[in-house]
Amino acid sequence: MEFFHIKRDIPFMSYGKLTTAISLATFVLAVAFLVMKGLNLGVEFTGGTVMELRYAQSVDLNQVREKVDSLKYGEAQVQSLGTTRDVMVRLPNIKTKTSAQLSNEVLNLLKADNSAVELRKVEFIGPSVGSELVTHGATAILLVCVGIIAYLAVRFEWRFAVSAVIANMHDVIIILGCFALFQWEFSLTVLAGILAVLGYSVNESVVVFDRIRENFRKPNLRGKTVPEVIDNAITATISRTIITHGSTECMVLSMLIFGGAALHGFAMALTIGIVFGIYSSVLVASPLLLMLGVTRENMIKPVRIKEEAVV
Amino acid sequence: MNRYPIWKYLLIILSVALAALYTLPNLFGESPAVQIASVRATVKVDAALQQNAEAVLKGAGIKTEDVFFDGTSVKFRFKDTEVQLKAKDLLQARLGDDYSVALNLLSDTPSWLTKLGAKPMSLGLDLRGGVHFLLEVDMKAAVDKALEKTAGDVRRELKEKKIRYGRIVATRDSVEVQLRDEETTQAAAKALRQVLQQSQIDVRENKIVISYSAVALQQLKNDAVKQNITTLHNRVNELGVAEPVIQQQGEGRIVVQLPGVQDTSKAKDILGRTATLEVRMVEDDQAKMSEALNGNVPAGFELLSERGSDGQNRPILLKKEVELTGDNINDAQAGFDDQNSAAVHINLDSTGAAIFKTLTKESIGKRMAMVLVEKGKGEVVTAPVIRSEIGGGRVQISGSMGVAEANDTALLLRAGSLAAPMNIVEERTIGPSLGKDNISKGFNSTLYGFFAIAVFMMIYYRVFGVVSAISLAGNLLFLLAMLSLLGVTLTLPGIAAIALTLGMAIDANVLINERIREELRLGMTPQAAISNGYDHAFATILDSNVTTLIAGLALLIFGSGAVRGFAWVHCIGILTSMYSAVFVSRGVINLIYGGRRVSTLAV
């Protein structure tokens, strides 16, 4: 069986202007959402108390919300966690009260109303830990980028490194934009997911780049222009690109559907990341490479004549 | 062509067999157990206790499945929870308050596997439920305390040397001593340099500034964290928690994880409690002693037990009046005395030193007892005879003790209190039902995803797809074996990483299979297509995996918590997937197609 038996090369590079325009537009949109709406940072980053409750029967969220609000703890959030039985309560940090007092008070109040409630999880995180995590997360992203640039610059050439990283960051910003737009909670597992996308998406670009490098060295492609060589590389790998992404997406969707609330954010970040990973490896990284002016000579290093001193 | 030498096949078989062996412990369940640990640092758990406990259980007709002693605790395994509960109640009643008897779950891994170093993966709190605390040590308080002590030392030393001094103030990171004139300043500086060798002493006109060097400050902070960890260990022992985790994280933070504990407020009460040291006078009057031994303790006295050098406890009569408490102890270190025998050096603060000086001056020839009060019960650690007046706040306890005992005593004296107060900066409680849910959901999603990929590969690439599925299964096996072997704690993000790694691992197989199709299209013979396909794909696989590995390593180094749990599995998964996709799958393909004439490939 074969889905993608493509006889002639698809002229991806001639769509360069269009695809660049599209990705630029999505990129700008994502940045706009990030600036306007901001990320709905999880408790790990902001500090505060989160309680996860499970009721024996489905429960009216408004009632729970009223109850929690009656304690006057400031901006408390009450959300459903997938089912009508699972409820999440988020409380801000209060200086005068410890988290144990806080969660006990809330639980006692809710128990008085409906005794069939089970406390599944309580998390309290101080504000200092949160801000530290933000800097650690930023450092990790930066370090990943530097590492990837360095490796690609050595194995390929600087143009490849730069376009791969730009394509990558493009994916990351778009995922963040989606999280900002829909106000999904941005937790530590989501951050892990995004960092995984960084690794995953560069993987994609590398496979295409590898083919481009190989094509430059092929004698039968010598007469072709650079865009034609890149088109050929993308077409040759398109079958693999789609099947690999399909498989990974399959795994990630399985996580999204069966993984429950705890894995939801992680799987969501990856789902978006994979879709844009295909797009960016083919339609962002390669046109960028062309724009940066890659030539055949970049990849075929001239044979250096060693000067040996004869004594 | 396309044949591996025999050793490569053997290597594959061996690695698969080893991986299966080390994955195996995860398949055995857990059975109920009881763990006996010591509550006090002076009471050791040893083989004798094991025999004692065994005899107790045997006497009551309780059948044990397995018994073992792991150096710090004795564990008994039972058939079901009913027997377990019966045994726990019985043991706690018979062994007394010196031991904590806790319920535990032990892996059912057969002992021959355990002997080979095979063990099941340990599960993170998010998968089994429990309490997690992140405590922050108040470093400023630790430094302040040390500065106060130095100020006291200075005051005492200058008084002793009869040097007149003005104000002594502890500032943010130094102690300043005001002096009258040049002459006294020089004299004071000379005297202080002799006593405070660790500190930096600067002389500015009629003023001496004593500060800690960066190294000394670092040492001070490290000691504070270490002492707090020791104290926490002692306190957690009382909770009777099986396998608690108490670790330093970063410079001044301590992680405490108590699996299975649900009641956070009780846990917090115990973590925050203090054990104290008391110095009290011994009553050696034989009449009073025999009276007390007959069960009639005179008023104002208390009968306690003293641990002798032979390890036996003997009764000792003490006055109820407390002369000095552990609050006045700054530090206790094991060392040696003038005769080169083991000793414990105690450093008292200025108040303590003054009290101690008067006490020893007035009670020469009498015995003084150091009592450690834990859990509301006192025990005499040592009761030496006072030979002479002891001033200067430096107390030395020596006698018939060994080096190990001196270490224990020093630890005990330090362990009672915290070096610096701690704040809870992070706290999580995860219910056991949520943990079970997390495991089953994570496991199921991985399983369904794996099957979907395997079925697709088999349909799409036929024989080569079957080989890809085999190598993917091999990858899962290698990954689980590595995780078990390395003792990585599996968390929910870790399970997510297993799923993602499997999804990404198939990429290598797809690359290879696509490449082989391409080679065939170019008119290569089947054997050449296999060989070229694998060779050409390898460079790509290497490049893409190395870049992914770079990302994974960065996560491992800079991530914390959930990110790190994810990164561990991800990094190991990349390595195992390269091995299984390139080496193992090639081996299977060679076995199927290699070394014979083939006209078509099922790809």
mmCIF file of N, CA, C and O in Angstrom, chain B residues 465-532:
data_model
loop_
_atom_site.group_PDB
_atom_site.id
_atom_site.type_symbol
_atom_site.label_atom_id
_atom_site.label_comp_id
_atom_site.label_asym_id
_atom_site.label_seq_id
_atom_site.Cartn_x
_atom_site.Cartn_y
_atom_site.Cartn_z
ATOM 1 N N GLY B 465 6.553 -3.580 7.974
ATOM 2 C CA GLY B 465 5.731 -2.996 9.020
ATOM 3 C C GLY B 465 5.685 -3.878 10.253
ATOM 4 O O GLY B 465 5.726 -3.397 11.386
ATOM 5 N N VAL B 466 5.609 -5.211 10.011
ATOM 6 C CA VAL B 466 5.613 -6.147 11.139
ATOM 7 C C VAL B 466 6.929 -6.006 11.892
ATOM 8 O O VAL B 466 6.960 -5.938 13.129
ATOM 9 N N VAL B 467 8.034 -5.915 11.137
ATOM 10 C CA VAL B 467 9.336 -5.752 11.773
ATOM 11 C C VAL B 467 9.398 -4.437 12.553
ATOM 12 O O VAL B 467 9.917 -4.380 13.669
ATOM 13 N N SER B 468 8.817 -3.374 11.964
ATOM 14 C CA SER B 468 8.789 -2.087 12.673
ATOM 15 C C SER B 468 8.026 -2.212 13.985
ATOM 16 O O SER B 468 8.453 -1.691 15.016
ATOM 17 N N ALA B 469 6.889 -2.917 13.935
ATOM 18 C CA ALA B 469 6.089 -3.090 15.152
ATOM 19 C C ALA B 469 6.874 -3.877 16.186
ATOM 20 O O ALA B 469 6.840 -3.570 17.378
ATOM 21 N N ILE B 470 7.603 -4.906 15.694
ATOM 22 C CA ILE B 470 8.427 -5.697 16.621
ATOM 23 C C ILE B 470 9.487 -4.803 17.272
ATOM 24 O O ILE B 470 9.705 -4.839 18.480
ATOM 25 N N SER B 471 10.127 -3.973 16.445
ATOM 26 C CA SER B 471 11.188 -3.150 17.012
ATOM 27 C C SER B 471 10.617 -2.090 17.949
ATOM 28 O O SER B 471 11.261 -1.703 18.931
ATOM 29 N N LEU B 472 9.370 -1.652 17.671
ATOM 30 C CA LEU B 472 8.739 -0.686 18.571
ATOM 31 C C LEU B 472 8.430 -1.349 19.917
ATOM 32 O O LEU B 472 8.644 -0.747 20.978
ATOM 33 N N ALA B 473 7.963 -2.603 19.846
ATOM 34 C CA ALA B 473 7.697 -3.347 21.077
ATOM 35 C C ALA B 473 9.015 -3.546 21.834
ATOM 36 O O ALA B 473 9.069 -3.414 23.059
ATOM 37 N N GLY B 474 10.070 -3.850 21.066
ATOM 38 C CA GLY B 474 11.395 -3.995 21.672
ATOM 39 C C GLY B 474 11.805 -2.705 22.367
ATOM 40 O O GLY B 474 12.312 -2.732 23.491
ATOM 41 N N ASN B 475 11.541 -1.599 21.710
ATOM 42 C CA ASN B 475 11.880 -0.298 22.276
ATOM 43 C C ASN B 475 11.173 -0.075 23.608
ATOM 44 O O ASN B 475 11.783 0.365 24.586
ATOM 45 N N LEU B 476 9.887 -0.441 23.648
ATOM 46 C CA LEU B 476 9.124 -0.289 24.890
ATOM 47 C C LEU B 476 9.749 -1.144 25.994
ATOM 48 O O LEU B 476 9.916 -0.699 27.134
ATOM 49 N N LEU B 477 10.138 -2.358 25.608
ATOM 50 C CA LEU B 477 10.739 -3.276 26.575
ATOM 51 C C LEU B 477 12.066 -2.718 27.099
ATOM 52 O O LEU B 477 12.324 -2.693 28.306
ATOM 53 N N PHE B 478 12.910 -2.236 26.180
ATOM 54 C CA PHE B 478 14.207 -1.669 26.586
ATOM 55 C C PHE B 478 13.993 -0.464 27.496
ATOM 56 O O PHE B 478 14.683 -0.296 28.501
ATOM 57 N N LEU B 479 13.031 0.372 27.116
ATOM 58 C CA LEU B 479 12.774 1.594 27.878
ATOM 59 C C LEU B 479 12.338 1.258 29.302
ATOM 60 O O LEU B 479 12.869 1.794 30.273
ATOM 61 N N LEU B 480 11.383 0.316 29.420
ATOM 62 C CA LEU B 480 10.896 -0.052 30.752
ATOM 63 C C LEU B 480 12.012 -0.673 31.576
ATOM 64 O O LEU B 480 12.146 -0.412 32.768
ATOM 65 N N ALA B 481 12.842 -1.502 30.908
ATOM 66 C CA ALA B 481 13.948 -2.142 31.624
ATOM 67 C C ALA B 481 14.935 -1.108 32.136
ATOM 68 O O ALA B 481 15.372 -1.157 33.289
ATOM 69 N N MET B 482 15.275 -0.127 31.276
ATOM 70 C CA MET B 482 16.218 0.911 31.681
ATOM 71 C C MET B 482 15.656 1.726 32.849
ATOM 72 O O MET B 482 16.381 2.034 33.794
ATOM 73 N N LEU B 483 14.394 2.065 32.755
ATOM 74 C CA LEU B 483 13.784 2.871 33.821
ATOM 75 C C LEU B 483 13.795 2.110 35.137
ATOM 76 O O LEU B 483 14.078 2.674 36.191
ATOM 77 N N SER B 484 13.501 0.806 35.075
ATOM 78 C CA SER B 484 13.495 0.000 36.301
ATOM 79 C C SER B 484 14.908 -0.120 36.848
ATOM 80 O O SER B 484 15.152 0.009 38.038
ATOM 81 N N LEU B 485 15.839 -0.363 35.942
ATOM 82 C CA LEU B 485 17.225 -0.609 36.341
ATOM 83 C C LEU B 485 17.852 0.639 36.949
ATOM 84 O O LEU B 485 18.566 0.574 37.945
ATOM 85 N N LEU B 486 17.578 1.791 36.340
ATOM 86 C CA LEU B 486 18.185 3.035 36.824
ATOM 87 C C LEU B 486 17.464 3.596 38.044
ATOM 88 O O LEU B 486 17.912 4.567 38.633
ATOM 89 N N GLY B 487 16.342 2.963 38.407
ATOM 90 C CA GLY B 487 15.617 3.437 39.582
ATOM 91 C C GLY B 487 14.986 4.795 39.378
ATOM 92 O O GLY B 487 14.851 5.567 40.321
ATOM 93 N N VAL B 488 14.607 5.118 38.150
ATOM 94 C CA VAL B 488 13.929 6.381 37.884
ATOM 95 C C VAL B 488 12.516 6.300 38.477
ATOM 96 O O VAL B 488 11.849 5.290 38.337
ATOM 97 N N THR B 489 12.119 7.356 39.159
ATOM 98 C CA THR B 489 10.779 7.376 39.717
ATOM 99 C C THR B 489 9.793 7.755 38.618
ATOM 100 O O THR B 489 9.931 8.792 37.984
ATOM 101 N N LEU B 490 8.833 6.877 38.399
ATOM 102 C CA LEU B 490 7.870 7.124 37.324
ATOM 103 C C LEU B 490 6.764 8.049 37.805
ATOM 104 O O LEU B 490 6.170 7.831 38.854
ATOM 105 N N THR B 491 6.528 9.113 37.029
ATOM 106 C CA THR B 491 5.459 10.050 37.357
ATOM 107 C C THR B 491 4.501 10.099 36.178
ATOM 108 O O THR B 491 4.759 9.484 35.142
ATOM 109 N N LEU B 492 3.435 10.853 36.328
ATOM 110 C CA LEU B 492 2.472 10.960 35.231
ATOM 111 C C LEU B 492 3.109 11.580 33.975
ATOM 112 O O LEU B 492 2.945 11.046 32.877
ATOM 113 N N PRO B 493 3.850 12.672 34.097
ATOM 114 C CA PRO B 493 4.546 13.180 32.910
ATOM 115 C C PRO B 493 5.505 12.138 32.332
ATOM 116 O O PRO B 493 5.734 12.124 31.121
ATOM 117 N N GLY B 494 6.033 11.274 33.180
ATOM 118 C CA GLY B 494 6.898 10.194 32.699
ATOM 119 C C GLY B 494 6.126 9.244 31.806
ATOM 120 O O GLY B 494 6.615 8.816 30.755
ATOM 121 N N ILE B 495 4.912 8.906 32.215
ATOM 122 C CA ILE B 495 4.071 8.034 31.381
ATOM 123 C C ILE B 495 3.781 8.732 30.053
ATOM 124 O O ILE B 495 3.829 8.123 28.980
ATOM 125 N N ALA B 496 3.500 10.041 30.128
ATOM 126 C CA ALA B 496 3.262 10.811 28.905
ATOM 127 C C ALA B 496 4.496 10.744 27.997
ATOM 128 O O ALA B 496 4.373 10.616 26.777
ATOM 129 N N ALA B 497 5.668 10.807 28.599
ATOM 130 C CA ALA B 497 6.896 10.740 27.810
ATOM 131 C C ALA B 497 7.060 9.381 27.153
ATOM 132 O O ALA B 497 7.542 9.282 26.025
ATOM 133 N N ILE B 498 6.651 8.311 27.849
ATOM 134 C CA ILE B 498 6.722 6.979 27.234
ATOM 135 C C ILE B 498 5.860 6.969 25.972
ATOM 136 O O ILE B 498 6.289 6.520 24.898
ATOM 137 N N ALA B 499 4.637 7.497 26.106
ATOM 138 C CA ALA B 499 3.727 7.516 24.962
ATOM 139 C C ALA B 499 4.317 8.334 23.817
ATOM 140 O O ALA B 499 4.372 7.882 22.670
ATOM 141 N N LEU B 500 4.812 9.521 24.136
ATOM 142 C CA LEU B 500 5.350 10.390 23.094
ATOM 143 C C LEU B 500 6.590 9.766 22.451
ATOM 144 O O LEU B 500 6.756 9.813 21.230
ATOM 145 N N THR B 501 7.435 9.165 23.273
ATOM 146 C CA THR B 501 8.657 8.563 22.752
ATOM 147 C C THR B 501 8.326 7.431 21.777
ATOM 148 O O THR B 501 8.970 7.286 20.738
ATOM 149 N N LEU B 502 7.299 6.659 22.124
ATOM 150 C CA LEU B 502 6.895 5.587 21.216
ATOM 151 C C LEU B 502 6.395 6.170 19.896
ATOM 152 O O LEU B 502 6.716 5.665 18.822
ATOM 153 N N GLY B 503 5.597 7.244 20.002
ATOM 154 C CA GLY B 503 5.095 7.879 18.794
ATOM 155 C C GLY B 503 6.222 8.390 17.921
ATOM 156 O O GLY B 503 6.189 8.276 16.688
ATOM 157 N N MET B 504 7.244 8.959 18.554
ATOM 158 C CA MET B 504 8.360 9.505 17.787
ATOM 159 C C MET B 504 9.322 8.414 17.318
ATOM 160 O O MET B 504 9.985 8.564 16.298
ATOM 161 N N ALA B 505 9.385 7.319 18.083
ATOM 162 C CA ALA B 505 10.348 6.264 17.754
ATOM 163 C C ALA B 505 10.019 5.629 16.414
ATOM 164 O O ALA B 505 10.911 5.160 15.708
ATOM 165 N N ILE B 506 8.753 5.617 16.076
ATOM 166 C CA ILE B 506 8.363 4.979 14.825
ATOM 167 C C ILE B 506 8.939 5.737 13.631
ATOM 168 O O ILE B 506 9.094 5.193 12.547
ATOM 169 N N ASP B 507 9.297 6.998 13.867
ATOM 170 C CA ASP B 507 9.875 7.823 12.809
ATOM 171 C C ASP B 507 11.083 7.144 12.164
ATOM 172 O O ASP B 507 11.210 7.114 10.944
ATOM 173 N N ALA B 508 11.946 6.580 12.984
ATOM 174 C CA ALA B 508 13.143 5.934 12.444
ATOM 175 C C ALA B 508 12.762 4.791 11.510
ATOM 176 O O ALA B 508 13.327 4.651 10.426
ATOM 177 N N ASN B 509 11.775 3.997 11.915
ATOM 178 C CA ASN B 509 11.334 2.892 11.073
ATOM 179 C C ASN B 509 10.703 3.380 9.785
ATOM 180 O O ASN B 509 10.939 2.819 8.708
ATOM 181 N N VAL B 510 9.917 4.462 9.906
ATOM 182 C CA VAL B 510 9.288 5.015 8.709
ATOM 183 C C VAL B 510 10.375 5.499 7.749
ATOM 184 O O VAL B 510 10.328 5.231 6.540
ATOM 185 N N LEU B 511 11.366 6.200 8.286
ATOM 186 C CA LEU B 511 12.464 6.680 7.450
ATOM 187 C C LEU B 511 13.122 5.539 6.700
ATOM 188 O O LEU B 511 13.372 5.615 5.498
ATOM 189 N N ILE B 512 13.386 4.453 7.417
ATOM 190 C CA ILE B 512 14.056 3.304 6.812
ATOM 191 C C ILE B 512 13.167 2.680 5.727
ATOM 192 O O ILE B 512 13.593 2.461 4.586
ATOM 193 N N ASN B 513 11.916 2.430 6.105
ATOM 194 C CA ASN B 513 11.018 1.772 5.164
ATOM 195 C C ASN B 513 10.793 2.600 3.896
ATOM 196 O O ASN B 513 10.787 2.072 2.786
ATOM 197 N N GLU B 514 10.618 3.905 4.097
ATOM 198 C CA GLU B 514 10.431 4.782 2.939
ATOM 199 C C GLU B 514 11.662 4.755 2.047
ATOM 200 O O GLU B 514 11.587 4.757 0.824
ATOM 201 N N ARG B 515 12.795 4.742 2.691
ATOM 202 C CA ARG B 515 14.062 4.763 1.953
ATOM 203 C C ARG B 515 14.213 3.493 1.120
ATOM 204 O O ARG B 515 14.673 3.525 -0.014
ATOM 205 N N ILE B 516 13.817 2.381 1.705
ATOM 206 C CA ILE B 516 13.930 1.119 0.979
ATOM 207 C C ILE B 516 12.995 1.131 -0.238
ATOM 208 O O ILE B 516 13.373 0.735 -1.338
ATOM 209 N N ARG B 517 11.786 1.634 -0.051
ATOM 210 C CA ARG B 517 10.859 1.751 -1.184
ATOM 211 C C ARG B 517 11.478 2.597 -2.291
ATOM 212 O O ARG B 517 11.396 2.269 -3.468
ATOM 213 N N GLU B 518 12.099 3.680 -1.867
ATOM 214 C CA GLU B 518 12.694 4.591 -2.822
ATOM 215 C C GLU B 518 13.821 3.916 -3.602
ATOM 216 O O GLU B 518 13.921 4.047 -4.822
ATOM 217 N N GLU B 519 14.648 3.186 -2.892
ATOM 218 C CA GLU B 519 15.764 2.482 -3.537
ATOM 219 C C GLU B 519 15.222 1.481 -4.545
ATOM 220 O O GLU B 519 15.757 1.330 -5.641
ATOM 221 N N LEU B 520 14.132 0.769 -4.172
ATOM 222 C CA LEU B 520 13.524 -0.199 -5.075
ATOM 223 C C LEU B 520 13.018 0.492 -6.333
ATOM 224 O O LEU B 520 13.184 -0.001 -7.452
ATOM 225 N N ARG B 521 12.418 1.686 -6.125
ATOM 226 C CA ARG B 521 11.892 2.451 -7.240
ATOM 227 C C ARG B 521 13.010 2.850 -8.196
ATOM 228 O O ARG B 521 12.822 2.937 -9.405
ATOM 229 N N LEU B 522 14.168 3.110 -7.617
ATOM 230 C CA LEU B 522 15.312 3.496 -8.441
ATOM 231 C C LEU B 522 15.925 2.307 -9.171
ATOM 232 O O LEU B 522 16.914 2.444 -9.878
ATOM 233 N N GLY B 523 15.357 1.126 -8.951
ATOM 234 C CA GLY B 523 15.806 -0.038 -9.695
ATOM 235 C C GLY B 523 16.860 -0.886 -9.020
ATOM 236 O O GLY B 523 17.522 -1.698 -9.653
ATOM 237 N N MET B 524 17.038 -0.695 -7.725
ATOM 238 C CA MET B 524 18.013 -1.520 -7.006
ATOM 239 C C MET B 524 17.467 -2.937 -6.827
ATOM 240 O O MET B 524 16.254 -3.151 -6.811
ATOM 241 N N THR B 525 18.370 -3.881 -6.616
ATOM 242 C CA THR B 525 17.934 -5.232 -6.293
ATOM 243 C C THR B 525 17.448 -5.207 -4.833
ATOM 244 O O THR B 525 17.851 -4.332 -4.069
ATOM 245 N N PRO B 526 16.580 -6.161 -4.481
ATOM 246 C CA PRO B 526 16.050 -6.146 -3.094
ATOM 247 C C PRO B 526 17.147 -6.081 -2.032
ATOM 248 O O PRO B 526 17.045 -5.294 -1.103
ATOM 249 N N GLN B 527 18.177 -6.905 -2.171
ATOM 250 C CA GLN B 527 19.223 -6.918 -1.140
ATOM 251 C C GLN B 527 19.932 -5.569 -1.060
ATOM 252 O O GLN B 527 20.191 -5.065 0.037
ATOM 253 N N ALA B 528 20.238 -4.988 -2.221
ATOM 254 C CA ALA B 528 20.921 -3.697 -2.228
ATOM 255 C C ALA B 528 20.021 -2.624 -1.650
ATOM 256 O O ALA B 528 20.476 -1.712 -0.938
ATOM 257 N N ALA B 529 18.699 -2.739 -1.923
ATOM 258 C CA ALA B 529 17.758 -1.748 -1.408
ATOM 259 C C ALA B 529 17.731 -1.766 0.110
ATOM 260 O O ALA B 529 17.718 -0.716 0.765
ATOM 261 N N ILE B 530 17.734 -2.976 0.692
ATOM 262 C CA ILE B 530 17.741 -3.078 2.160
ATOM 263 C C ILE B 530 18.997 -2.421 2.706
ATOM 264 O O ILE B 530 18.955 -1.573 3.596
ATOM 265 N N SER B 531 20.127 -2.814 2.124
ATOM 266 C CA SER B 531 21.411 -2.321 2.623
ATOM 267 C C SER B 531 21.517 -0.801 2.488
ATOM 268 O O SER B 531 21.827 -0.102 3.470
ATOM 269 N N ASN B 532 21.202 -0.288 1.304
ATOM 270 C CA ASN B 532 21.274 1.156 1.090
ATOM 271 C C ASN B 532 20.236 1.904 1.923
ATOM 272 O O ASN B 532 20.503 2.986 2.434
#
